[in-house]
């Protein structure tokens, strides 16, 4: 217990996002940041046990600060913090995959989300025994190095099959579109009447037969004589 308290005080003496925020709250409220941190931890612990929406709160705790720290690590010239937060996200992803199956059986347990939150805090806080570094070096890294060749072969095979499948689907879709377009053209063509210019209508109009006039059919008396 004394060792845990010493680690807590050492962490509060460091300069990071959490201690800076607590320092600003201390200036506003006049309460020491150690007491503020203890009160916030106690409140979150009780809420994760008895409160509504504990799953959402736990996921936010495990995502918001690591995402903020990861963006800062990307923008900083130092590469060591990039490795730290990449390791966290690898462990976070593996934990999420395992939780997908364990959550079905453990979500009803009253201390489940409190324990999950404590685990995520252990993985993200800058401690000497950081959880993500410990799990990666002791569990994930040895398994990965042992099966790296087979995993690379599997990834290459799957990516090649995915590209071939995508190309085949694209060809089939383009072929089906071309066929449907040709079928629509053949169905619409007989129903479309040809449009002629106005000049052609004059020549194609039916000519009425000429009727001889009555004056031309009558023979004048002078001609009969």
mmCIF file with all atom_site columns, C-alpha atoms in Angstrom:
data_model
loop_
_atom_site.group_PDB
_atom_site.id
_atom_site.type_symbol
_atom_site.label_atom_id
_atom_site.label_alt_id
_atom_site.label_comp_id
_atom_site.label_asym_id
_atom_site.label_entity_id
_atom_site.label_seq_id
_atom_site.pdbx_PDB_ins_code
_atom_site.Cartn_x
_atom_site.Cartn_y
_atom_site.Cartn_z
_atom_site.occupancy
_atom_site.B_iso_or_equiv
_atom_site.pdbx_formal_charge
_atom_site.auth_seq_id
_atom_site.auth_comp_id
_atom_site.auth_asym_id
_atom_site.auth_atom_id
_atom_site.pdbx_PDB_model_num
ATOM 1   C CA . UNK A 1 1   ? 0.000   0.000   0.000    1.00 0.00 ? 1   UNK A CA 1
ATOM 2   C CA . UNK A 1 2   ? 2.849   2.378   0.814    1.00 0.00 ? 2   UNK A CA 1
ATOM 3   C CA . UNK A 1 3   ? 4.539   1.593   -2.491   1.00 0.00 ? 3   UNK A CA 1
ATOM 4   C CA . UNK A 1 4   ? 1.317   2.361   -4.372   1.00 0.00 ? 4   UNK A CA 1
ATOM 5   C CA . UNK A 1 5   ? 0.961   5.670   -2.520   1.00 0.00 ? 5   UNK A CA 1
ATOM 6   C CA . UNK A 1 6   ? 4.549   6.596   -3.354   1.00 0.00 ? 6   UNK A CA 1
ATOM 7   C CA . UNK A 1 7   ? 3.956   5.856   -7.020   1.00 0.00 ? 7   UNK A CA 1
ATOM 8   C CA . UNK A 1 8   ? 0.840   7.996   -6.908   1.00 0.00 ? 8   UNK A CA 1
ATOM 9   C CA . UNK A 1 9   ? 2.735   10.938  -5.423   1.00 0.00 ? 9   UNK A CA 1
ATOM 10  C CA . UNK A 1 10  ? 5.583   10.517  -7.921   1.00 0.00 ? 10  UNK A CA 1
ATOM 11  C CA . UNK A 1 11  ? 3.070   10.532  -10.748  1.00 0.00 ? 11  UNK A CA 1
ATOM 12  C CA . UNK A 1 12  ? 1.418   13.691  -9.402   1.00 0.00 ? 12  UNK A CA 1
ATOM 13  C CA . UNK A 1 13  ? 4.797   15.425  -9.314   1.00 0.00 ? 13  UNK A CA 1
ATOM 14  C CA . UNK A 1 14  ? 5.385   14.733  -12.994  1.00 0.00 ? 14  UNK A CA 1
ATOM 15  C CA . UNK A 1 15  ? 4.308   17.172  -15.698  1.00 0.00 ? 15  UNK A CA 1
ATOM 16  C CA . UNK A 1 16  ? 1.764   15.728  -18.104  1.00 0.00 ? 16  UNK A CA 1
ATOM 17  C CA . UNK A 1 17  ? -1.764  16.317  -19.311  1.00 0.00 ? 17  UNK A CA 1
ATOM 18  C CA . UNK A 1 18  ? -3.418  14.916  -16.178  1.00 0.00 ? 18  UNK A CA 1
ATOM 19  C CA . UNK A 1 19  ? -1.302  16.797  -13.648  1.00 0.00 ? 19  UNK A CA 1
ATOM 20  C CA . UNK A 1 20  ? -1.558  20.034  -15.660  1.00 0.00 ? 20  UNK A CA 1
ATOM 21  C CA . UNK A 1 21  ? -5.350  19.785  -15.680  1.00 0.00 ? 21  UNK A CA 1
ATOM 22  C CA . UNK A 1 22  ? -5.425  19.019  -11.969  1.00 0.00 ? 22  UNK A CA 1
ATOM 23  C CA . UNK A 1 23  ? -3.138  21.981  -11.330  1.00 0.00 ? 23  UNK A CA 1
ATOM 24  C CA . UNK A 1 24  ? -5.579  24.313  -13.100  1.00 0.00 ? 24  UNK A CA 1
ATOM 25  C CA . UNK A 1 25  ? -8.452  22.880  -11.056  1.00 0.00 ? 25  UNK A CA 1
ATOM 26  C CA . UNK A 1 26  ? -6.406  23.428  -7.912   1.00 0.00 ? 26  UNK A CA 1
ATOM 27  C CA . UNK A 1 27  ? -5.994  27.101  -8.810   1.00 0.00 ? 27  UNK A CA 1
ATOM 28  C CA . UNK A 1 28  ? -9.725  27.497  -9.363   1.00 0.00 ? 28  UNK A CA 1
ATOM 29  C CA . UNK A 1 29  ? -11.051 25.520  -6.374   1.00 0.00 ? 29  UNK A CA 1
ATOM 30  C CA . UNK A 1 30  ? -8.229  25.955  -3.878   1.00 0.00 ? 30  UNK A CA 1
ATOM 31  C CA . UNK A 1 31  ? -8.187  22.195  -3.205   1.00 0.00 ? 31  UNK A CA 1
ATOM 32  C CA . UNK A 1 32  ? -4.875  20.343  -3.502   1.00 0.00 ? 32  UNK A CA 1
ATOM 33  C CA . UNK A 1 33  ? -4.553  18.336  -6.684   1.00 0.00 ? 33  UNK A CA 1
ATOM 34  C CA . UNK A 1 34  ? -3.769  15.170  -4.724   1.00 0.00 ? 34  UNK A CA 1
ATOM 35  C CA . UNK A 1 35  ? -7.186  15.364  -3.061   1.00 0.00 ? 35  UNK A CA 1
ATOM 36  C CA . UNK A 1 36  ? -8.826  16.255  -6.354   1.00 0.00 ? 36  UNK A CA 1
ATOM 37  C CA . UNK A 1 37  ? -7.282  13.228  -8.032   1.00 0.00 ? 37  UNK A CA 1
ATOM 38  C CA . UNK A 1 38  ? -8.319  10.948  -5.168   1.00 0.00 ? 38  UNK A CA 1
ATOM 39  C CA . UNK A 1 39  ? -11.890 12.292  -5.283   1.00 0.00 ? 39  UNK A CA 1
ATOM 40  C CA . UNK A 1 40  ? -12.154 11.884  -9.044   1.00 0.00 ? 40  UNK A CA 1
ATOM 41  C CA . UNK A 1 41  ? -10.810 8.321   -8.866   1.00 0.00 ? 41  UNK A CA 1
ATOM 42  C CA . UNK A 1 42  ? -13.279 7.456   -6.082   1.00 0.00 ? 42  UNK A CA 1
ATOM 43  C CA . UNK A 1 43  ? -16.205 8.976   -7.991   1.00 0.00 ? 43  UNK A CA 1
ATOM 44  C CA . UNK A 1 44  ? -15.307 7.190   -11.231  1.00 0.00 ? 44  UNK A CA 1
ATOM 45  C CA . UNK A 1 45  ? -14.875 3.908   -9.364   1.00 0.00 ? 45  UNK A CA 1
ATOM 46  C CA . UNK A 1 46  ? -18.317 4.176   -7.762   1.00 0.00 ? 46  UNK A CA 1
ATOM 47  C CA . UNK A 1 47  ? -19.916 5.241   -11.028  1.00 0.00 ? 47  UNK A CA 1
ATOM 48  C CA . UNK A 1 48  ? -18.346 2.347   -12.921  1.00 0.00 ? 48  UNK A CA 1
ATOM 49  C CA . UNK A 1 49  ? -19.825 -0.021  -10.339  1.00 0.00 ? 49  UNK A CA 1
ATOM 50  C CA . UNK A 1 50  ? -23.283 1.457   -9.853   1.00 0.00 ? 50  UNK A CA 1
ATOM 51  C CA . UNK A 1 51  ? -23.766 4.103   -12.551  1.00 0.00 ? 51  UNK A CA 1
ATOM 52  C CA . UNK A 1 52  ? -25.646 3.933   -15.833  1.00 0.00 ? 52  UNK A CA 1
ATOM 53  C CA . UNK A 1 53  ? -23.588 3.891   -19.030  1.00 0.00 ? 53  UNK A CA 1
ATOM 54  C CA . UNK A 1 54  ? -20.478 2.483   -17.356  1.00 0.00 ? 54  UNK A CA 1
ATOM 55  C CA . UNK A 1 55  ? -19.450 0.762   -20.585  1.00 0.00 ? 55  UNK A CA 1
ATOM 56  C CA . UNK A 1 56  ? -19.422 4.041   -22.519  1.00 0.00 ? 56  UNK A CA 1
ATOM 57  C CA . UNK A 1 57  ? -17.517 5.849   -19.773  1.00 0.00 ? 57  UNK A CA 1
ATOM 58  C CA . UNK A 1 58  ? -14.933 3.068   -19.590  1.00 0.00 ? 58  UNK A CA 1
ATOM 59  C CA . UNK A 1 59  ? -14.405 3.115   -23.360  1.00 0.00 ? 59  UNK A CA 1
ATOM 60  C CA . UNK A 1 60  ? -14.025 6.909   -23.329  1.00 0.00 ? 60  UNK A CA 1
ATOM 61  C CA . UNK A 1 61  ? -11.416 6.690   -20.584  1.00 0.00 ? 61  UNK A CA 1
ATOM 62  C CA . UNK A 1 62  ? -9.479  4.122   -22.592  1.00 0.00 ? 62  UNK A CA 1
ATOM 63  C CA . UNK A 1 63  ? -9.676  6.126   -25.837  1.00 0.00 ? 63  UNK A CA 1
ATOM 64  C CA . UNK A 1 64  ? -9.715  9.913   -25.324  1.00 0.00 ? 64  UNK A CA 1
ATOM 65  C CA . UNK A 1 65  ? -6.399  10.494  -23.546  1.00 0.00 ? 65  UNK A CA 1
ATOM 66  C CA . UNK A 1 66  ? -4.462  7.856   -25.560  1.00 0.00 ? 66  UNK A CA 1
ATOM 67  C CA . UNK A 1 67  ? -5.792  9.392   -28.793  1.00 0.00 ? 67  UNK A CA 1
ATOM 68  C CA . UNK A 1 68  ? -4.733  12.870  -27.627  1.00 0.00 ? 68  UNK A CA 1
ATOM 69  C CA . UNK A 1 69  ? -1.291  11.624  -26.580  1.00 0.00 ? 69  UNK A CA 1
ATOM 70  C CA . UNK A 1 70  ? -0.902  9.718   -29.870  1.00 0.00 ? 70  UNK A CA 1
ATOM 71  C CA . UNK A 1 71  ? -1.585  12.853  -31.931  1.00 0.00 ? 71  UNK A CA 1
ATOM 72  C CA . UNK A 1 72  ? 0.991   14.753  -29.883  1.00 0.00 ? 72  UNK A CA 1
ATOM 73  C CA . UNK A 1 73  ? 3.468   11.902  -30.402  1.00 0.00 ? 73  UNK A CA 1
ATOM 74  C CA . UNK A 1 74  ? 2.925   12.015  -34.174  1.00 0.00 ? 74  UNK A CA 1
ATOM 75  C CA . UNK A 1 75  ? 3.531   15.756  -34.277  1.00 0.00 ? 75  UNK A CA 1
ATOM 76  C CA . UNK A 1 76  ? 6.623   15.626  -32.055  1.00 0.00 ? 76  UNK A CA 1
ATOM 77  C CA . UNK A 1 77  ? 10.088  14.917  -33.544  1.00 0.00 ? 77  UNK A CA 1
ATOM 78  C CA . UNK A 1 78  ? 10.808  12.311  -30.852  1.00 0.00 ? 78  UNK A CA 1
ATOM 79  C CA . UNK A 1 79  ? 10.163  8.716   -31.972  1.00 0.00 ? 79  UNK A CA 1
ATOM 80  C CA . UNK A 1 80  ? 10.209  7.101   -28.550  1.00 0.00 ? 80  UNK A CA 1
ATOM 81  C CA . UNK A 1 81  ? 6.715   8.296   -27.660  1.00 0.00 ? 81  UNK A CA 1
ATOM 82  C CA . UNK A 1 82  ? 5.487   6.951   -31.020  1.00 0.00 ? 82  UNK A CA 1
ATOM 83  C CA . UNK A 1 83  ? 6.638   3.478   -29.985  1.00 0.00 ? 83  UNK A CA 1
ATOM 84  C CA . UNK A 1 84  ? 4.993   3.833   -26.576  1.00 0.00 ? 84  UNK A CA 1
ATOM 85  C CA . UNK A 1 85  ? 1.580   4.677   -27.964  1.00 0.00 ? 85  UNK A CA 1
ATOM 86  C CA . UNK A 1 86  ? 1.788   2.221   -30.851  1.00 0.00 ? 86  UNK A CA 1
ATOM 87  C CA . UNK A 1 87  ? 2.389   -0.445  -28.219  1.00 0.00 ? 87  UNK A CA 1
ATOM 88  C CA . UNK A 1 88  ? -0.658  0.745   -26.296  1.00 0.00 ? 88  UNK A CA 1
ATOM 89  C CA . UNK A 1 89  ? -2.908  0.541   -29.353  1.00 0.00 ? 89  UNK A CA 1
ATOM 90  C CA . UNK A 1 90  ? -1.671  -2.961  -30.157  1.00 0.00 ? 90  UNK A CA 1
ATOM 91  C CA . UNK A 1 91  ? -2.544  -4.088  -26.634  1.00 0.00 ? 91  UNK A CA 1
ATOM 92  C CA . UNK A 1 92  ? -5.830  -2.163  -26.775  1.00 0.00 ? 92  UNK A CA 1
ATOM 93  C CA . UNK A 1 93  ? -6.784  -3.916  -30.012  1.00 0.00 ? 93  UNK A CA 1
ATOM 94  C CA . UNK A 1 94  ? -5.921  -7.359  -28.650  1.00 0.00 ? 94  UNK A CA 1
ATOM 95  C CA . UNK A 1 95  ? -7.867  -6.603  -25.487  1.00 0.00 ? 95  UNK A CA 1
ATOM 96  C CA . UNK A 1 96  ? -10.876 -5.463  -27.529  1.00 0.00 ? 96  UNK A CA 1
ATOM 97  C CA . UNK A 1 97  ? -10.770 -8.681  -29.536  1.00 0.00 ? 97  UNK A CA 1
ATOM 98  C CA . UNK A 1 98  ? -10.652 -10.786 -26.374  1.00 0.00 ? 98  UNK A CA 1
ATOM 99  C CA . UNK A 1 99  ? -13.371 -8.660  -24.764  1.00 0.00 ? 99  UNK A CA 1
ATOM 100 C CA . UNK A 1 100 ? -15.713 -9.360  -27.675  1.00 0.00 ? 100 UNK A CA 1
ATOM 101 C CA . UNK A 1 101 ? -16.002 -12.929 -26.410  1.00 0.00 ? 101 UNK A CA 1
ATOM 102 C CA . UNK A 1 102 ? -15.558 -12.395 -22.673  1.00 0.00 ? 102 UNK A CA 1
ATOM 103 C CA . UNK A 1 103 ? -18.051 -9.529  -22.477  1.00 0.00 ? 103 UNK A CA 1
ATOM 104 C CA . UNK A 1 104 ? -20.912 -11.957 -23.136  1.00 0.00 ? 104 UNK A CA 1
ATOM 105 C CA . UNK A 1 105 ? -20.194 -13.764 -19.866  1.00 0.00 ? 105 UNK A CA 1
ATOM 106 C CA . UNK A 1 106 ? -18.716 -11.011 -17.662  1.00 0.00 ? 106 UNK A CA 1
ATOM 107 C CA . UNK A 1 107 ? -20.798 -7.882  -18.400  1.00 0.00 ? 107 UNK A CA 1
ATOM 108 C CA . UNK A 1 108 ? -23.225 -8.722  -15.563  1.00 0.00 ? 108 UNK A CA 1
ATOM 109 C CA . UNK A 1 109 ? -20.386 -8.833  -13.010  1.00 0.00 ? 109 UNK A CA 1
ATOM 110 C CA . UNK A 1 110 ? -20.683 -5.634  -10.883  1.00 0.00 ? 110 UNK A CA 1
ATOM 111 C CA . UNK A 1 111 ? -16.928 -4.886  -10.830  1.00 0.00 ? 111 UNK A CA 1
ATOM 112 C CA . UNK A 1 112 ? -16.329 -5.746  -14.482  1.00 0.00 ? 112 UNK A CA 1
ATOM 113 C CA . UNK A 1 113 ? -16.174 -2.190  -15.866  1.00 0.00 ? 113 UNK A CA 1
ATOM 114 C CA . UNK A 1 114 ? -14.237 -0.929  -12.845  1.00 0.00 ? 114 UNK A CA 1
ATOM 115 C CA . UNK A 1 115 ? -11.660 -3.660  -13.434  1.00 0.00 ? 115 UNK A CA 1
ATOM 116 C CA . UNK A 1 116 ? -11.591 -2.925  -17.167  1.00 0.00 ? 116 UNK A CA 1
ATOM 117 C CA . UNK A 1 117 ? -11.029 0.780   -16.495  1.00 0.00 ? 117 UNK A CA 1
ATOM 118 C CA . UNK A 1 118 ? -8.240  -0.020  -14.032  1.00 0.00 ? 118 UNK A CA 1
ATOM 119 C CA . UNK A 1 119 ? -6.624  -2.285  -16.637  1.00 0.00 ? 119 UNK A CA 1
ATOM 120 C CA . UNK A 1 120 ? -6.753  0.434   -19.330  1.00 0.00 ? 120 UNK A CA 1
ATOM 121 C CA . UNK A 1 121 ? -5.317  2.995   -16.927  1.00 0.00 ? 121 UNK A CA 1
ATOM 122 C CA . UNK A 1 122 ? -2.527  0.571   -16.090  1.00 0.00 ? 122 UNK A CA 1
ATOM 123 C CA . UNK A 1 123 ? -1.783  0.246   -19.802  1.00 0.00 ? 123 UNK A CA 1
ATOM 124 C CA . UNK A 1 124 ? -1.736  3.972   -20.549  1.00 0.00 ? 124 UNK A CA 1
ATOM 125 C CA . UNK A 1 125 ? -0.249  5.722   -17.518  1.00 0.00 ? 125 UNK A CA 1
ATOM 126 C CA . UNK A 1 126 ? 3.477   6.575   -17.692  1.00 0.00 ? 126 UNK A CA 1
ATOM 127 C CA . UNK A 1 127 ? 4.574   4.174   -14.978  1.00 0.00 ? 127 UNK A CA 1
ATOM 128 C CA . UNK A 1 128 ? 7.719   2.088   -14.673  1.00 0.00 ? 128 UNK A CA 1
ATOM 129 C CA . UNK A 1 129 ? 5.573   -1.065  -14.838  1.00 0.00 ? 129 UNK A CA 1
ATOM 130 C CA . UNK A 1 130 ? 3.410   0.161   -17.708  1.00 0.00 ? 130 UNK A CA 1
ATOM 131 C CA . UNK A 1 131 ? 0.824   -2.472  -18.596  1.00 0.00 ? 131 UNK A CA 1
ATOM 132 C CA . UNK A 1 132 ? 1.034   -2.179  -22.372  1.00 0.00 ? 132 UNK A CA 1
ATOM 133 C CA . UNK A 1 133 ? 4.826   -2.506  -22.352  1.00 0.00 ? 133 UNK A CA 1
ATOM 134 C CA . UNK A 1 134 ? 4.644   -5.443  -19.954  1.00 0.00 ? 134 UNK A CA 1
ATOM 135 C CA . UNK A 1 135 ? 2.006   -7.348  -21.965  1.00 0.00 ? 135 UNK A CA 1
ATOM 136 C CA . UNK A 1 136 ? 3.642   -6.612  -25.295  1.00 0.00 ? 136 UNK A CA 1
ATOM 137 C CA . UNK A 1 137 ? 7.120   -7.720  -24.253  1.00 0.00 ? 137 UNK A CA 1
ATOM 138 C CA . UNK A 1 138 ? 5.987   -10.736 -22.234  1.00 0.00 ? 138 UNK A CA 1
ATOM 139 C CA . UNK A 1 139 ? 3.085   -12.030 -24.326  1.00 0.00 ? 139 UNK A CA 1
ATOM 140 C CA . UNK A 1 140 ? 2.417   -10.457 -27.711  1.00 0.00 ? 140 UNK A CA 1
ATOM 141 C CA . UNK A 1 141 ? 5.950   -9.979  -29.029  1.00 0.00 ? 141 UNK A CA 1
ATOM 142 C CA . UNK A 1 142 ? 7.189   -13.577 -28.383  1.00 0.00 ? 142 UNK A CA 1
ATOM 143 C CA . UNK A 1 143 ? 4.094   -15.036 -30.091  1.00 0.00 ? 143 UNK A CA 1
ATOM 144 C CA . UNK A 1 144 ? 4.450   -12.675 -33.040  1.00 0.00 ? 144 UNK A CA 1
ATOM 145 C CA . UNK A 1 145 ? 8.152   -13.408 -33.557  1.00 0.00 ? 145 UNK A CA 1
ATOM 146 C CA . UNK A 1 146 ? 7.499   -17.130 -33.350  1.00 0.00 ? 146 UNK A CA 1
ATOM 147 C CA . UNK A 1 147 ? 4.818   -17.059 -36.069  1.00 0.00 ? 147 UNK A CA 1
ATOM 148 C CA . UNK A 1 148 ? 5.926   -14.020 -38.085  1.00 0.00 ? 148 UNK A CA 1
ATOM 149 C CA . UNK A 1 149 ? 6.865   -15.951 -41.254  1.00 0.00 ? 149 UNK A CA 1
ATOM 150 C CA . UNK A 1 150 ? 3.574   -17.835 -41.434  1.00 0.00 ? 150 UNK A CA 1
ATOM 151 C CA . UNK A 1 151 ? 1.604   -14.670 -40.661  1.00 0.00 ? 151 UNK A CA 1
ATOM 152 C CA . UNK A 1 152 ? 3.408   -12.756 -43.440  1.00 0.00 ? 152 UNK A CA 1
ATOM 153 C CA . UNK A 1 153 ? 2.642   -15.563 -45.873  1.00 0.00 ? 153 UNK A CA 1
ATOM 154 C CA . UNK A 1 154 ? -0.989  -15.595 -44.825  1.00 0.00 ? 154 UNK A CA 1
ATOM 155 C CA . UNK A 1 155 ? -1.326  -11.824 -45.188  1.00 0.00 ? 155 UNK A CA 1
ATOM 156 C CA . UNK A 1 156 ? 0.300   -11.900 -48.639  1.00 0.00 ? 156 UNK A CA 1
ATOM 157 C CA . UNK A 1 157 ? -1.971  -14.730 -49.763  1.00 0.00 ? 157 UNK A CA 1
ATOM 158 C CA . UNK A 1 158 ? -5.107  -13.037 -48.470  1.00 0.00 ? 158 UNK A CA 1
ATOM 159 C CA . UNK A 1 159 ? -4.188  -9.683  -50.011  1.00 0.00 ? 159 UNK A CA 1
ATOM 160 C CA . UNK A 1 160 ? -3.545  -11.349 -53.397  1.00 0.00 ? 160 UNK A CA 1
ATOM 161 C CA . UNK A 1 161 ? -6.883  -13.158 -53.268  1.00 0.00 ? 161 UNK A CA 1
ATOM 162 C CA . UNK A 1 162 ? -8.655  -9.964  -52.259  1.00 0.00 ? 162 UNK A CA 1
ATOM 163 C CA . UNK A 1 163 ? -7.157  -8.091  -55.234  1.00 0.00 ? 163 UNK A CA 1
ATOM 164 C CA . UNK A 1 164 ? -8.089  -10.898 -57.639  1.00 0.00 ? 164 UNK A CA 1
ATOM 165 C CA . UNK A 1 165 ? -11.643 -11.017 -56.272  1.00 0.00 ? 165 UNK A CA 1
ATOM 166 C CA . UNK A 1 166 ? -12.015 -7.246  -56.561  1.00 0.00 ? 166 UNK A CA 1
ATOM 167 C CA . UNK A 1 167 ? -10.745 -7.300  -60.153  1.00 0.00 ? 167 UNK A CA 1
ATOM 168 C CA . UNK A 1 168 ? -13.108 -10.161 -61.064  1.00 0.00 ? 168 UNK A CA 1
ATOM 169 C CA . UNK A 1 169 ? -16.102 -8.392  -59.515  1.00 0.00 ? 169 UNK A CA 1
ATOM 170 C CA . UNK A 1 170 ? -15.208 -5.191  -61.366  1.00 0.00 ? 170 UNK A CA 1
ATOM 171 C CA . UNK A 1 171 ? -15.037 -7.010  -64.698  1.00 0.00 ? 171 UNK A CA 1
ATOM 172 C CA . UNK A 1 172 ? -18.379 -8.709  -64.090  1.00 0.00 ? 172 UNK A CA 1
ATOM 173 C CA . UNK A 1 173 ? -20.051 -5.442  -63.137  1.00 0.00 ? 173 UNK A CA 1
ATOM 174 C CA . UNK A 1 174 ? -18.710 -3.663  -66.226  1.00 0.00 ? 174 UNK A CA 1
ATOM 175 C CA . UNK A 1 175 ? -19.805 -6.568  -68.432  1.00 0.00 ? 175 UNK A CA 1
ATOM 176 C CA . UNK A 1 176 ? -23.304 -6.552  -66.932  1.00 0.00 ? 176 UNK A CA 1
ATOM 177 C CA . UNK A 1 177 ? -23.589 -2.780  -67.420  1.00 0.00 ? 177 UNK A CA 1
ATOM 178 C CA . UNK A 1 178 ? -22.534 -3.100  -71.061  1.00 0.00 ? 178 UNK A CA 1
ATOM 179 C CA . UNK A 1 179 ? -25.108 -5.870  -71.676  1.00 0.00 ? 179 UNK A CA 1
ATOM 180 C CA . UNK A 1 180 ? -27.925 -3.931  -70.026  1.00 0.00 ? 180 UNK A CA 1
ATOM 181 C CA . UNK A 1 181 ? -27.043 -0.848  -72.049  1.00 0.00 ? 181 UNK A CA 1
ATOM 182 C CA . UNK A 1 182 ? -27.134 -2.760  -75.336  1.00 0.00 ? 182 UNK A CA 1
ATOM 183 C CA . UNK A 1 183 ? -30.472 -4.408  -74.409  1.00 0.00 ? 183 UNK A CA 1
ATOM 184 C CA . UNK A 1 184 ? -32.015 -1.029  -73.584  1.00 0.00 ? 184 UNK A CA 1
ATOM 185 C CA . UNK A 1 185 ? -30.800 0.360   -76.898  1.00 0.00 ? 185 UNK A CA 1
ATOM 186 C CA . UNK A 1 186 ? -32.391 -2.489  -78.889  1.00 0.00 ? 186 UNK A CA 1
ATOM 187 C CA . UNK A 1 187 ? -35.708 -2.164  -77.038  1.00 0.00 ? 187 UNK A CA 1
ATOM 188 C CA . UNK A 1 188 ? -35.987 1.604   -77.429  1.00 0.00 ? 188 UNK A CA 1
ATOM 189 C CA . UNK A 1 189 ? -34.876 1.875   -81.068  1.00 0.00 ? 189 UNK A CA 1
ATOM 190 C CA . UNK A 1 190 ? -38.102 0.484   -82.809  1.00 0.00 ? 190 UNK A CA 1
ATOM 191 C CA . UNK A 1 191 ? -40.346 2.878   -80.857  1.00 0.00 ? 191 UNK A CA 1
ATOM 192 C CA . UNK A 1 192 ? -38.478 6.016   -81.844  1.00 0.00 ? 192 UNK A CA 1
ATOM 193 C CA . UNK A 1 193 ? -39.808 7.621   -85.061  1.00 0.00 ? 193 UNK A CA 1
ATOM 194 C CA . UNK A 1 194 ? -37.250 9.282   -87.301  1.00 0.00 ? 194 UNK A CA 1
ATOM 195 C CA . UNK A 1 195 ? -37.317 13.026  -87.092  1.00 0.00 ? 195 UNK A CA 1
ATOM 196 C CA . UNK A 1 196 ? -37.163 14.770  -90.458  1.00 0.00 ? 196 UNK A CA 1
ATOM 197 C CA . UNK A 1 197 ? -36.354 18.386  -91.199  1.00 0.00 ? 197 UNK A CA 1
ATOM 198 C CA . UNK A 1 198 ? -39.241 20.670  -92.205  1.00 0.00 ? 198 UNK A CA 1
ATOM 199 C CA . UNK A 1 199 ? -37.929 20.926  -95.772  1.00 0.00 ? 199 UNK A CA 1
ATOM 200 C CA . UNK A 1 200 ? -38.365 17.191  -96.302  1.00 0.00 ? 200 UNK A CA 1
ATOM 201 C CA . UNK A 1 201 ? -42.040 17.350  -95.317  1.00 0.00 ? 201 UNK A CA 1
ATOM 202 C CA . UNK A 1 202 ? -42.834 19.437  -98.380  1.00 0.00 ? 202 UNK A CA 1
ATOM 203 C CA . UNK A 1 203 ? -41.526 16.802  -100.752 1.00 0.00 ? 203 UNK A CA 1
ATOM 204 C CA . UNK A 1 204 ? -43.103 13.900  -98.886  1.00 0.00 ? 204 UNK A CA 1
ATOM 205 C CA . UNK A 1 205 ? -46.605 15.493  -98.710  1.00 0.00 ? 205 UNK A CA 1
ATOM 206 C CA . UNK A 1 206 ? -49.195 13.616  -100.912 1.00 0.00 ? 206 UNK A CA 1
ATOM 207 C CA . UNK A 1 207 ? -49.926 15.334  -104.189 1.00 0.00 ? 207 UNK A CA 1
ATOM 208 C CA . UNK A 1 208 ? -53.681 15.731  -104.994 1.00 0.00 ? 208 UNK A CA 1
ATOM 209 C CA . UNK A 1 209 ? -54.661 14.737  -108.580 1.00 0.00 ? 209 UNK A CA 1
ATOM 210 C CA . UNK A 1 210 ? -55.349 17.699  -110.873 1.00 0.00 ? 210 UNK A CA 1
ATOM 211 C CA . UNK A 1 211 ? -59.021 18.014  -111.949 1.00 0.00 ? 211 UNK A CA 1
ATOM 212 C CA . UNK A 1 212 ? -59.523 19.521  -115.401 1.00 0.00 ? 212 UNK A CA 1
ATOM 213 C CA . UNK A 1 213 ? -61.446 22.719  -115.332 1.00 0.00 ? 213 UNK A CA 1
ATOM 214 C CA . UNK A 1 214 ? -64.910 22.953  -116.938 1.00 0.00 ? 214 UNK A CA 1
ATOM 215 C CA . UNK A 1 215 ? -63.806 25.653  -119.338 1.00 0.00 ? 215 UNK A CA 1
ATOM 216 C CA . UNK A 1 216 ? -61.129 23.447  -120.822 1.00 0.00 ? 216 UNK A CA 1
ATOM 217 C CA . UNK A 1 217 ? -63.552 20.497  -121.342 1.00 0.00 ? 217 UNK A CA 1
ATOM 218 C CA . UNK A 1 218 ? -66.180 22.600  -123.184 1.00 0.00 ? 218 UNK A CA 1
ATOM 219 C CA . UNK A 1 219 ? -65.727 23.117  -126.954 1.00 0.00 ? 219 UNK A CA 1
ATOM 220 C CA . UNK A 1 220 ? -66.431 26.557  -128.084 1.00 0.00 ? 220 UNK A CA 1
ATOM 221 C CA . UNK A 1 221 ? -69.132 26.999  -130.820 1.00 0.00 ? 221 UNK A CA 1
ATOM 222 C CA . UNK A 1 222 ? -66.549 28.585  -133.047 1.00 0.00 ? 222 UNK A CA 1
ATOM 223 C CA . UNK A 1 223 ? -64.431 25.506  -132.916 1.00 0.00 ? 223 UNK A CA 1
ATOM 224 C CA . UNK A 1 224 ? -67.374 23.256  -133.805 1.00 0.00 ? 224 UNK A CA 1
ATOM 225 C CA . UNK A 1 225 ? -68.119 25.285  -136.841 1.00 0.00 ? 225 UNK A CA 1
#
